[in-house]
Coordinates of C-alpha atoms in Angstrom, one line a residue:
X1195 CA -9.7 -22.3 -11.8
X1196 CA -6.7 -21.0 -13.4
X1197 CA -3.2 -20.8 -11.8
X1198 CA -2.5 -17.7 -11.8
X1199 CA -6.2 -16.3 -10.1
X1200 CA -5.6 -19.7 -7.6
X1201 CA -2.1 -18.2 -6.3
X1202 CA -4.1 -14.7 -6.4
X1203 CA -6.7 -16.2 -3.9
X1204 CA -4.4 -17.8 -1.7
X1205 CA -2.2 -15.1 -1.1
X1206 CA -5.3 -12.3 -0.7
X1207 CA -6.8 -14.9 1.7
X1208 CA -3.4 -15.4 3.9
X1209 CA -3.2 -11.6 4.2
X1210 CA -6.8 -11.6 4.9
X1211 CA -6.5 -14.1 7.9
X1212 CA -3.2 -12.4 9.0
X1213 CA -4.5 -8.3 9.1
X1214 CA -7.7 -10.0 10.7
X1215 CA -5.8 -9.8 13.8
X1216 CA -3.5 -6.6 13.0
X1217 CA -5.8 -4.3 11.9
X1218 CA -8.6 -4.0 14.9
X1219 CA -4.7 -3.9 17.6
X1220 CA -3.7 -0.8 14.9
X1221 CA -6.9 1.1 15.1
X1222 CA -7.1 0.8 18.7
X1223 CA -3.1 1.6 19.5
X1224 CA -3.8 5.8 19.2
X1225 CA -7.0 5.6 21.7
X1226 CA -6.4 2.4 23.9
X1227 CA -2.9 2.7 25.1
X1228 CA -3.2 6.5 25.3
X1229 CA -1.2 6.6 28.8
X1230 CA 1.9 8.2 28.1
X1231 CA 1.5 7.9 24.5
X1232 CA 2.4 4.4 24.3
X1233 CA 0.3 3.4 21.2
X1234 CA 1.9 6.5 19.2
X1235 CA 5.1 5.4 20.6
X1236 CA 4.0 1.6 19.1
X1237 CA 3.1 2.9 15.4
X1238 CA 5.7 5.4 15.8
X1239 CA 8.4 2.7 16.3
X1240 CA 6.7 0.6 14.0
X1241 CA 7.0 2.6 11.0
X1242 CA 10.6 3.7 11.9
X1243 CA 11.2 -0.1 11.6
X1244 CA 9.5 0.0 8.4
X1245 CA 11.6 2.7 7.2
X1246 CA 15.0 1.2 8.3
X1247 CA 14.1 -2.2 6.5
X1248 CA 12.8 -0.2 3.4
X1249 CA 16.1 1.1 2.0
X1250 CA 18.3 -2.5 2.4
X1251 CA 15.9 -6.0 3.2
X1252 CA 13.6 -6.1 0.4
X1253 CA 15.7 -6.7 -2.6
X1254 CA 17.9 -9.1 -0.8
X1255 CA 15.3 -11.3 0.8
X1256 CA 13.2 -11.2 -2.7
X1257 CA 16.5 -12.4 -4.5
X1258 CA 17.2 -14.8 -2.1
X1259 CA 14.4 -16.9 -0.9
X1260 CA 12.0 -15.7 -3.3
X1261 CA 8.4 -13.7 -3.2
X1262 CA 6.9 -17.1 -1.6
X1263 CA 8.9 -17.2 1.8
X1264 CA 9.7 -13.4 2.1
X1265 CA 5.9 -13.3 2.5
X1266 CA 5.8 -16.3 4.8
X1267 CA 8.8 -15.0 7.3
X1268 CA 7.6 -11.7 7.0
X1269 CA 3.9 -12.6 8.1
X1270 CA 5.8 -13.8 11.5
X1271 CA 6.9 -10.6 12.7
X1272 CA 2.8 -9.4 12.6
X1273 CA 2.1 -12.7 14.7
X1274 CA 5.0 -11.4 17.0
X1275 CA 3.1 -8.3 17.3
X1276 CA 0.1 -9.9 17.6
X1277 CA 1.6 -11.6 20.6
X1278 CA 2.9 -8.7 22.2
X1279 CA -0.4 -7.2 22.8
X1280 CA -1.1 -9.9 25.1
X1281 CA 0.7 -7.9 28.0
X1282 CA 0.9 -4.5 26.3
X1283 CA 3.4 -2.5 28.0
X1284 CA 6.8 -0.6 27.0
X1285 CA 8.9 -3.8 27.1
X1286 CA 6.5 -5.7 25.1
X1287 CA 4.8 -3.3 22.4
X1288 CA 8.1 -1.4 21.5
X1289 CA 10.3 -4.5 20.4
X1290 CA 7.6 -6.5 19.1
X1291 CA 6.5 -2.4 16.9
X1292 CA 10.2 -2.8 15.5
X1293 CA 10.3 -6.4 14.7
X1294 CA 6.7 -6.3 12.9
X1295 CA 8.3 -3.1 11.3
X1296 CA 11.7 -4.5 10.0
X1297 CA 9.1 -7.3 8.4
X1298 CA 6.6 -5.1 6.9
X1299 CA 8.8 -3.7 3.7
X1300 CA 9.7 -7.5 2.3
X1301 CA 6.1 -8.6 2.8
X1302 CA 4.4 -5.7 0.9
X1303 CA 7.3 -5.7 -1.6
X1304 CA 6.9 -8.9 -2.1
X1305 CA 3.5 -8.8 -2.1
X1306 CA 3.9 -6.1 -5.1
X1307 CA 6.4 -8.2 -7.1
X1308 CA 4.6 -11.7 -7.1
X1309 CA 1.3 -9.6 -8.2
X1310 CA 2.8 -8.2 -10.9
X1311 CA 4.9 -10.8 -12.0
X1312 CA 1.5 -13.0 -12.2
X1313 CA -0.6 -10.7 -13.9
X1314 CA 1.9 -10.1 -16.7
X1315 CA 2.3 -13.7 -16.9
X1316 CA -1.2 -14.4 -17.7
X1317 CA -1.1 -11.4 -19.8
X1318 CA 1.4 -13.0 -22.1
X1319 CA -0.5 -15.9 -22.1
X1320 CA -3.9 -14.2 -23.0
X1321 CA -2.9 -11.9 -24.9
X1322 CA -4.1 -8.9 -22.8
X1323 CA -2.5 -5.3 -21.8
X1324 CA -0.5 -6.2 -18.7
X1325 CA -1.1 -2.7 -17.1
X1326 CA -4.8 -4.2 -16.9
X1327 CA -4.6 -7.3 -15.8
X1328 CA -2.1 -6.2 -13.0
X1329 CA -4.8 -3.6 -12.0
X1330 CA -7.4 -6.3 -11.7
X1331 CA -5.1 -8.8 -9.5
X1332 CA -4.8 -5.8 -7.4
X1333 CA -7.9 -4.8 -7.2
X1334 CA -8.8 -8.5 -5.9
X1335 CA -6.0 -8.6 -3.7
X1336 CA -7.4 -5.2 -1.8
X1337 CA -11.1 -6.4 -2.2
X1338 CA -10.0 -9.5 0.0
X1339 CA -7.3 -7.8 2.4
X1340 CA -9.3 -4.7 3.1
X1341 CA -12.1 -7.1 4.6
X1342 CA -10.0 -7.5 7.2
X1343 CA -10.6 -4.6 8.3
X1344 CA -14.5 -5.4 8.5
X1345 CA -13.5 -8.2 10.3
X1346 CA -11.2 -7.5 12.7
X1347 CA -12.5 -3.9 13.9
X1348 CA -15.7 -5.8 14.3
X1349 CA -14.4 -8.5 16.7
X1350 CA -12.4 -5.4 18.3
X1351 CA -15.7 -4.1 19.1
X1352 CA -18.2 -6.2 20.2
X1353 CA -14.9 -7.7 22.6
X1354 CA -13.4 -4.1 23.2
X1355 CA -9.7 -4.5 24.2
X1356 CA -9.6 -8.3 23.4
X1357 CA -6.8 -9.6 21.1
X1358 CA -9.2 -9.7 17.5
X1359 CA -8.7 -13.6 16.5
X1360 CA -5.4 -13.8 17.6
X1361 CA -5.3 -17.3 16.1
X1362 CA -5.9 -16.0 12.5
X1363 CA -2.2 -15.0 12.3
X1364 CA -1.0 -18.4 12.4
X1365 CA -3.7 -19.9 9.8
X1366 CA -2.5 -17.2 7.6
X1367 CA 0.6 -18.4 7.4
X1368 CA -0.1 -22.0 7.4
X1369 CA -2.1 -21.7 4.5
X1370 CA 0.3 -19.1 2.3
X1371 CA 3.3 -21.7 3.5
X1372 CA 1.6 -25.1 1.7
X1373 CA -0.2 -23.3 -1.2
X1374 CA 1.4 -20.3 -2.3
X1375 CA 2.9 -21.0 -5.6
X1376 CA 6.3 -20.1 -5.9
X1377 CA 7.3 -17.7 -8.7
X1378 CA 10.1 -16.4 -10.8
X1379 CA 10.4 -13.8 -13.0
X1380 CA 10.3 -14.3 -16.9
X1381 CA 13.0 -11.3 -16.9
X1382 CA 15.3 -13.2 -14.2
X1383 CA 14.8 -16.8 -15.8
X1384 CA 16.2 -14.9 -19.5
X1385 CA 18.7 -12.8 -17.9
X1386 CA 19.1 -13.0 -14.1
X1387 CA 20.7 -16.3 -14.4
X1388 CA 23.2 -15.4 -16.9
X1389 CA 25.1 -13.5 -14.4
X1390 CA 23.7 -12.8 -10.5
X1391 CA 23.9 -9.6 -9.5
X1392 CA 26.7 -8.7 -6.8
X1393 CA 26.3 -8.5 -2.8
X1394 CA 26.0 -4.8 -2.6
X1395 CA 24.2 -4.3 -6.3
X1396 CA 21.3 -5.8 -4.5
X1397 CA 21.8 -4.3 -1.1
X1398 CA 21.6 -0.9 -2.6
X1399 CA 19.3 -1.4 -5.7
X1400 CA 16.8 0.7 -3.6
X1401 CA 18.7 3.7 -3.5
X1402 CA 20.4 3.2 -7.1
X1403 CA 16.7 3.0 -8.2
X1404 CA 16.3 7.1 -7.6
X1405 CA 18.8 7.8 -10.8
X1406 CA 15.1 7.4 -12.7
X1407 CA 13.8 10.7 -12.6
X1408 CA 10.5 9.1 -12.7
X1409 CA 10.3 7.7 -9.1
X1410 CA 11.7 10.9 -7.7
X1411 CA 9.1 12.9 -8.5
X1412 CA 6.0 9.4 -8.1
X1413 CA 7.6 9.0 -4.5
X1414 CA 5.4 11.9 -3.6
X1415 CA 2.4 9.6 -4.0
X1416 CA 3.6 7.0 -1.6
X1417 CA 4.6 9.7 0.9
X1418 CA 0.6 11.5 0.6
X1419 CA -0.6 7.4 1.1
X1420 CA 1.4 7.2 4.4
X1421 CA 0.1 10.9 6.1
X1422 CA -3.3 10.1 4.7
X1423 CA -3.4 7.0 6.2
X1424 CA -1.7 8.1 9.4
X1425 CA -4.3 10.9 9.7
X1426 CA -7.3 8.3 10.0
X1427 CA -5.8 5.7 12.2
X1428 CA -3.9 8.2 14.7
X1429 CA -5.6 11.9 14.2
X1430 CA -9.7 11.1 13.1
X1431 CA -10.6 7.8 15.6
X1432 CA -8.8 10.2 18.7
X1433 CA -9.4 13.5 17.8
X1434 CA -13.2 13.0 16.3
X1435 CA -14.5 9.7 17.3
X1436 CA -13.0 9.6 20.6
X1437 CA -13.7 12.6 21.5
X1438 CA -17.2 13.1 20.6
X1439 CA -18.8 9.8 20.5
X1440 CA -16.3 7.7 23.0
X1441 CA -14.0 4.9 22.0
X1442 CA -16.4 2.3 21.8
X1443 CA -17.5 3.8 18.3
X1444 CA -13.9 3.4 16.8
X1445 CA -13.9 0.3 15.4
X1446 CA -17.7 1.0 14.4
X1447 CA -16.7 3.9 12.5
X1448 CA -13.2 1.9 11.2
X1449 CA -15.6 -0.8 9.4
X1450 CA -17.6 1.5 7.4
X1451 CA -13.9 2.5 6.4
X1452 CA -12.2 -1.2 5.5
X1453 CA -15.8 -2.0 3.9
X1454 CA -15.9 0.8 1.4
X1455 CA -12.6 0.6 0.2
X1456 CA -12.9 -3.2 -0.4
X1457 CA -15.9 -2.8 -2.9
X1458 CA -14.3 0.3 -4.5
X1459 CA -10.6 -1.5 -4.6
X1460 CA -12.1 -4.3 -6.9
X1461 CA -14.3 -1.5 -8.4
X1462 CA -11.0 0.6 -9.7
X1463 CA -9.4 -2.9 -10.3
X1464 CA -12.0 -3.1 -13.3
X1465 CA -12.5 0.5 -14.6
X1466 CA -9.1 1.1 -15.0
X1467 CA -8.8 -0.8 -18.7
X1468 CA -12.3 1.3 -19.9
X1469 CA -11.2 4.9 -18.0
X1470 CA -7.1 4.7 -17.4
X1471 CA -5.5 5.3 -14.2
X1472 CA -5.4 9.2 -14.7
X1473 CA -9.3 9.4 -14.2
X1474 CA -8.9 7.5 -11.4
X1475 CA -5.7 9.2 -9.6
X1476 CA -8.3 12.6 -10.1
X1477 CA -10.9 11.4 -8.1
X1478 CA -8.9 10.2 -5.8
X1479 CA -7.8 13.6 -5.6
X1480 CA -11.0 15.4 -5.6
X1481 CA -12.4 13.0 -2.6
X1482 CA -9.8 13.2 -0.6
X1483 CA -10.0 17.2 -1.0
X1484 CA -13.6 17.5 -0.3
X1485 CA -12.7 15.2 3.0
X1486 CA -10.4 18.0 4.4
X1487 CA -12.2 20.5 3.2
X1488 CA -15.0 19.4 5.0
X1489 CA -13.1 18.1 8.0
X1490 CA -11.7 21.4 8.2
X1491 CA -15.2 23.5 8.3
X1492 CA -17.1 20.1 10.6
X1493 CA -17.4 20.6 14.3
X1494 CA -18.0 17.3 15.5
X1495 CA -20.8 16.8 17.7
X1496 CA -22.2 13.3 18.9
X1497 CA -26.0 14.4 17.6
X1498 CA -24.2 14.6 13.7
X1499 CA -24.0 10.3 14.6
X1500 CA -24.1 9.7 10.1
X1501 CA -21.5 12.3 9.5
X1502 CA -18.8 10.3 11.4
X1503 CA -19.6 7.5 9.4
X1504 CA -19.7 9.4 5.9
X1505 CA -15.9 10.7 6.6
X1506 CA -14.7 7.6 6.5
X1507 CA -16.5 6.1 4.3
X1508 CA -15.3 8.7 1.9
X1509 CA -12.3 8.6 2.9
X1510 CA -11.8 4.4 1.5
X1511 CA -12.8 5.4 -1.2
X1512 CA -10.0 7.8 -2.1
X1513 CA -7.3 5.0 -0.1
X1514 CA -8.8 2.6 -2.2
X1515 CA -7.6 4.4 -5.5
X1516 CA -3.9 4.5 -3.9
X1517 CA -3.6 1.2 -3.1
X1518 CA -4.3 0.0 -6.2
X1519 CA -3.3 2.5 -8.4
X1520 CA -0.4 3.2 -6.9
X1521 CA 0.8 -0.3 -6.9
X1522 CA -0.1 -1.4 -10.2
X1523 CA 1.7 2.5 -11.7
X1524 CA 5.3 1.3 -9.1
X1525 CA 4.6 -2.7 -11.0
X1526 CA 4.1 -1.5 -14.2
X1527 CA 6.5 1.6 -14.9
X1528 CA 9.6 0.2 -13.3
X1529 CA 9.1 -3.6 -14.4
X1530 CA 12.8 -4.4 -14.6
X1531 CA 12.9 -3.5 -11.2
X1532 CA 10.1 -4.7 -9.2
X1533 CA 11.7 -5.7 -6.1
X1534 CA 13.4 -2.3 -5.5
X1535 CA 10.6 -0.3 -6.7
X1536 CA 7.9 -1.7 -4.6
X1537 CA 10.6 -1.3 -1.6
X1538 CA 11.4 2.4 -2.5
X1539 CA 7.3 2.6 -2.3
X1540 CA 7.5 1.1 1.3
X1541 CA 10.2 3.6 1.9
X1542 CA 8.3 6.5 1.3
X1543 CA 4.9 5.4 2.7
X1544 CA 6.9 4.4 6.2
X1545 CA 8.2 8.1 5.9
X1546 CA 5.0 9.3 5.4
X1547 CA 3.5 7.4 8.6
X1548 CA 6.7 8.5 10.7
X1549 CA 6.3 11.7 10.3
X1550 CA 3.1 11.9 10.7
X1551 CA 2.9 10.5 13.8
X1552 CA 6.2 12.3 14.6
X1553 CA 3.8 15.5 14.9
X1554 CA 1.2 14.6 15.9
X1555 CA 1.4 14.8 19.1
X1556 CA 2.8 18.7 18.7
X1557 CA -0.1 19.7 15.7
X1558 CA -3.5 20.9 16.3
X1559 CA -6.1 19.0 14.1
X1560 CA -6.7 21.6 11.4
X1561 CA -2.5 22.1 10.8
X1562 CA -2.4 18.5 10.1
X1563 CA -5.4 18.5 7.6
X1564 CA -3.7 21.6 5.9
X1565 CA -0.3 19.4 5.7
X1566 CA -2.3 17.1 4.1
X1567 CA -3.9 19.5 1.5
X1568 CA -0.6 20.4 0.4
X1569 CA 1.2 17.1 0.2
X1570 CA -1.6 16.3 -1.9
X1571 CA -1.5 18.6 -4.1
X1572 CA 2.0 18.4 -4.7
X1573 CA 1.6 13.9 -5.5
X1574 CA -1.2 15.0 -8.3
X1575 CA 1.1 17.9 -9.7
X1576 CA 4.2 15.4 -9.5
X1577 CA 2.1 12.4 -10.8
X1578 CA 0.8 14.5 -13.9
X1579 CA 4.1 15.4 -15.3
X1580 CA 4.9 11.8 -15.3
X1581 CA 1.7 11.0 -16.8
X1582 CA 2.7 14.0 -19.4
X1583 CA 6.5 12.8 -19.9
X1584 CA 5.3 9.4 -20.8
X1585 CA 2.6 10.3 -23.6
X1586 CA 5.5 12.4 -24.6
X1587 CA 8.0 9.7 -24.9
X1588 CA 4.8 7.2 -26.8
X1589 CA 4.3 10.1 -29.2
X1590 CA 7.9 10.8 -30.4
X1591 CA 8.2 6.7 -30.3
X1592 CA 5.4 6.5 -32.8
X1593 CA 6.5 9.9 -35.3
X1594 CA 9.7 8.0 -35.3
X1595 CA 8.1 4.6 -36.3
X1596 CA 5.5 6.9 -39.0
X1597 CA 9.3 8.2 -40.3
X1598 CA 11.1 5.4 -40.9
X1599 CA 9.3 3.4 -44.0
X1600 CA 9.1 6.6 -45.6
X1601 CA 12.8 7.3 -45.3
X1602 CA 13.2 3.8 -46.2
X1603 CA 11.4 4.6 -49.4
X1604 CA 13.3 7.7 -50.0
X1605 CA 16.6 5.9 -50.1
X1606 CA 15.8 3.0 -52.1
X1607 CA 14.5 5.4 -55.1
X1608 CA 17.5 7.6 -54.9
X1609 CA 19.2 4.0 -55.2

């Protein structure tokens, strides 16, 4: 097996074992702790965590300890949370939400920077287009990771309220802690060590990161992944499945959900080098729009048992092309600045959950599914002028290279 797909593996895996555990407690937290609104409260806080840690931790811990053991101290704060759900109450769920929260940025950031730096690694080596093989390793990741979702919503439901293989978390970092690879940069081993960037350089490459007009206007995608997202876990299992079918049926419904948007995440992984990402950022699009369209006309009755299934099934489908997508566009456009691009990603998704959960407990259902319509359509509109800016920039690129031998020529027969 080759290094590069080996680290891959072990990495997908650990998350896989660690979100075994998370993701049944964060589908539940909306419906099962409901009193007082202590599980919106939970992902609430969570996020805000998230958020906080987004803008400063990242880049620091990256440059410090390395993609390897950001990941590994990181996955602690989910087994914290893990923990805390032991004895849910306000002492227990709140600090325990911040914690996992203040974790969450450096482990998906460095989640983002050690994929990318592997897949244009063995790009080099193999003599591929890196945009490619850096869709792929995502694609693989998310095939992996988003089983955990399968799994965990399933043990969360056959054992409702039970702690989902609360011993997973631990295993997951055991095995990313002995064989997880560490790995550096090509960029940083040619220039990083020349001179090491200053204290507060690193501290606020997040925010210094915005100058490039580029991510202001793709943070709109990350923001649309984090209301989208918040919409299914908070707003669709309490407002549709709880509601009509009871909350035994949420993790049920969850699975179809976490399934779908494994098979399609290695799916878009491998159609990306035959179609290119703008196909698949359009039916993204065009799914997710005929969900809230739909949502919007549906009145949910426990008799329509396949359509609460088909929603969400949909629904992965669509997440599936922003996980990868989105990832492997943050990777591959700002290469020269992983670290703080993949954190100003977590920025704007943790905003995008925050606020969303911020209303939710003031919004009817069909506001919140028109918020949603419009956020979108404002990522696609945002995404496709960068999309246009960059074939732009190739095509001037190439005139100019067209231009030059025949100015060359020019001058050396008036010579």
């Amino acid at each position: 097996m080759e290094r590069s797909l080996k680290n891959i593996l072990v990495l997908s895996f650990g998350f896989l074992l660690l979100f075994t555990a998370y993701w049944g407690l964060q589908t539940l937290q909306s419906s099962l702790y409901s009193e007082e609104g202590l599980g919106v409260a939970a992902l609430s806080t969570l996020y805000g965590g998230m958020l906080l840690s987004s803008m400063f931790l990242p880049p620091i811990l990256i440059k410090k300890l390395g993609c390897k053991w950001t990941i590994v101290i990181a996955m602690c704060c989910y087994v914290s949370f893990t923990l805390g759900n032991f004895y849910a109450s306000w002492y227990t769920l709140i600090p325990t939400s911040i914690l996992l929260g203040l974790g969450a940025a450096p482990l998906w950031s460095a989640q983002g920077t050690y994929l990318t730096i592997m897949g244009n690694t063995h790009a080099e080596k193999r003599g591929k287009v890196r945009r490619d093989v850096v869709s792929q390793y995502f694609g693989i990741f998310f095939l992996i990771y988003q089983s955990s979702g399968v799994i965990g919503n399933l043990i969360s439901s056959l054992v409702f309220g039970q702690t989902p293989a609360q011993g997973s978390g631990f295993l997951g970092i055991l095995l990313t802690a002995v064989f997880l690879e560490p790995v550096k940069d090509a960029q940083q081993k040619s220039e990083g060590e020349k001179q090491a960037s200053p204290f507060w350089s690193t501290l606020l490459s997040t925010v210094k990161l915005f100058r490039d007009k580029r991510l202001c206007l793709l943070v709109l995608l990350p923001l649309y992944s984090g209301f989208q997202q918040a919409f299914l876990a908070g707003d669709y299992t309490r407002s549709y499945i709880t509601c009509a079918l009871g909350i035994q049926f949420v993790g049920y419904v969850m699975i179809c959900f976490s399934a779908v948007n494994a098979l399609c995440s290695v799916l878009y992984g491998k159609l990306a080098q035959y179609t290119g990402r703008t196909a698949l950022f359009a039916l993204g699009a065009l799914i997710h729009l005929s969900c809230i369209t739909g949502l919007l006309l549906w009145k949910p009755h426990p008799r329509q048992l396949p359509l609460f299934f088909v929603f969400p099934g949909l629904w992965g489908a669509a997440d599936a092309v922003w996980q990868t997508q989105n990832n492997a566009l943050f990777g591959v456009l700002f290469e020269k600045n992983k670290e703080a691009a993949f954190a100003s990603y977590r920025l704007w998704e943790a905003l995008g959950f925050v606020i969303a959960f911020g209303y939710s407990m003031f919004l009817c259902v069909s506001v919140k599914l028109y918020v949603l319509l419009g956020v979108l359509s404002l990522a696609m509109a945002a995404y496709g002028t960068v999309e246009y800016l960059g074939s732009k920039k190739v095509a001037r690129l190439l005139t100019e290279e067209q231009t030059k031998p025949a100015e060359e020529g020019v001058t050396k027969t008036k010579t």
